[in-house]
Amino acid sequence: MLSKRAKEIKPSPTLTIDSKAKAMKAEGLDVISFGVGEPDFDTPENIKEAGIKAVRDGFTKYTAVGGTDKLKDAIIGKLEADNGLAYGRAEIIVSCGAKHSLYNAMQALLDPGDEVVIPAPYWVSYPEQVALAGATPVFVKTLEADRFLLTAAAFEKSVTGRTKALILNSPSNPTGFSYDSEALGRIAEIAVKNGIYIISDEIYEKLLYDGARHVSIASLGEEVKKRTIVVNGVSKAYSMTGWRIGYAAGPAPLIKAMTSIQSQSTSNPTSISQAAAIEALTGPQDSVARMAAEFDKRRGRIVEALNSIEGIRCIPPTGAFYVFPNTRALYAKSPVISSSSKLAMYLLEKAMVAVVPGDAFGDDDFIRLSYATGIEQIEKGVERIRAALQAL
Ligand SMILES: *Cc1c(COP(=O)(O)O)cnc(C)c1O
């Protein structure tokens, strides 16, 4: 019955762990989850009010497929102010989340036979979305010693005559590291030289620590801007994951094609959410700084706690809300925890702590923990991990 495409697609592994943890919680078990990929804060009040007002005002009908002009203008203003990027309305599309913008971009850009370079560890949806477009993911392993950043040399080595695009994610999920402008410049040079497009997922740009500054690779020059699709959204910065608003900025012909694809699938993103997103982007920004400061505190605590466990090494990341500790030294301790997925399963069953195995992101030597949870939960959870490992 099922199409080849449907048979080949893998459900999101991060959601799988999360749903098992949720099922255990529903049974009344006291599970601590480091599995979640969304901020635990409430959507700021001014943004909620804008959504409520949209409902009251009857702003509840279809909008233009690629988003309202008013929201596009708010996005244009944001890209100009935060990223030094100038775009017109024809170069912007609003979708049902950044994930949807990424999906539209792959569908509009890729043909069967095309290769897409994906630095590993990677966000789980990239390879699946590339495959859904019929193209081939080409993984390039990055190293912990390089803070999991793609080097220009490794990128250049992966390029073939069929390389159509590179996917960059800075700050990164799952590693939490981000690129500075020098590193991006070297990558941009290779992309431009070889006529490669760059899909730049910048969804975590507002969550940076230790003085790290976000740079969009598109801002490094006209040549690279012409080849870049910047993807961003309101989910992570404004704690709006359920509102489903993301966007992309890029060359007008590509945005037009993405809009046509969207017009035959979802049509416009929710009108009410678009109104709320305008408030998010143009209203007071103090809640963003507050959430980032709280994440920063938790980051310090979780890194310190994990590093005090024998067999775990966690270099402090500079962005997002994930740590990606090296757990390889543990695998030799017992066959029960001899891989990242066995370790994750053991921790869920024995310690009632949910983490995501690194093999879901293309590197078995690590696990991912999200610190989008309170400090007490972090301390209790890491203590449980310690106790469960000592029990082996
Ligand atoms: C959460 C996330 C997204 C998707 O965000 P939505 O706007 O909620 O679809 C995209 N990329 C990465 C790396 C993410 O972690």
mmCIF file of C-alpha atoms in Angstrom, residues 4 6 48 69 86 125 141 185 199 233 292 294 363:
data_model
loop_
_atom_site.group_PDB
_atom_site.id
_atom_site.type_symbol
_atom_site.label_atom_id
_atom_site.label_comp_id
_atom_site.label_asym_id
_atom_site.label_seq_id
_atom_site.Cartn_x
_atom_site.Cartn_y
_atom_site.Cartn_z
ATOM 1 C CA LYS A 4 8.520 3.938 -1.537
ATOM 2 C CA ALA A 6 6.647 6.597 2.866
ATOM 3 C CA LYS A 48 -0.311 36.147 23.417
ATOM 4 C CA ASP A 69 2.742 41.978 3.824
ATOM 5 C CA ALA A 86 18.459 43.771 2.887
ATOM 6 C CA SER A 125 15.213 16.440 9.862
ATOM 7 C CA LYS A 141 31.978 14.286 10.136
ATOM 8 C CA GLY A 185 33.901 33.342 5.370
ATOM 9 C CA ILE A 199 20.656 26.594 3.441
ATOM 10 C CA GLY A 233 11.442 31.661 12.956
ATOM 11 C CA ALA A 292 18.633 33.666 27.311
ATOM 12 C CA GLU A 294 18.107 31.846 32.395
ATOM 13 C CA ASP A 363 27.496 10.435 16.038
#
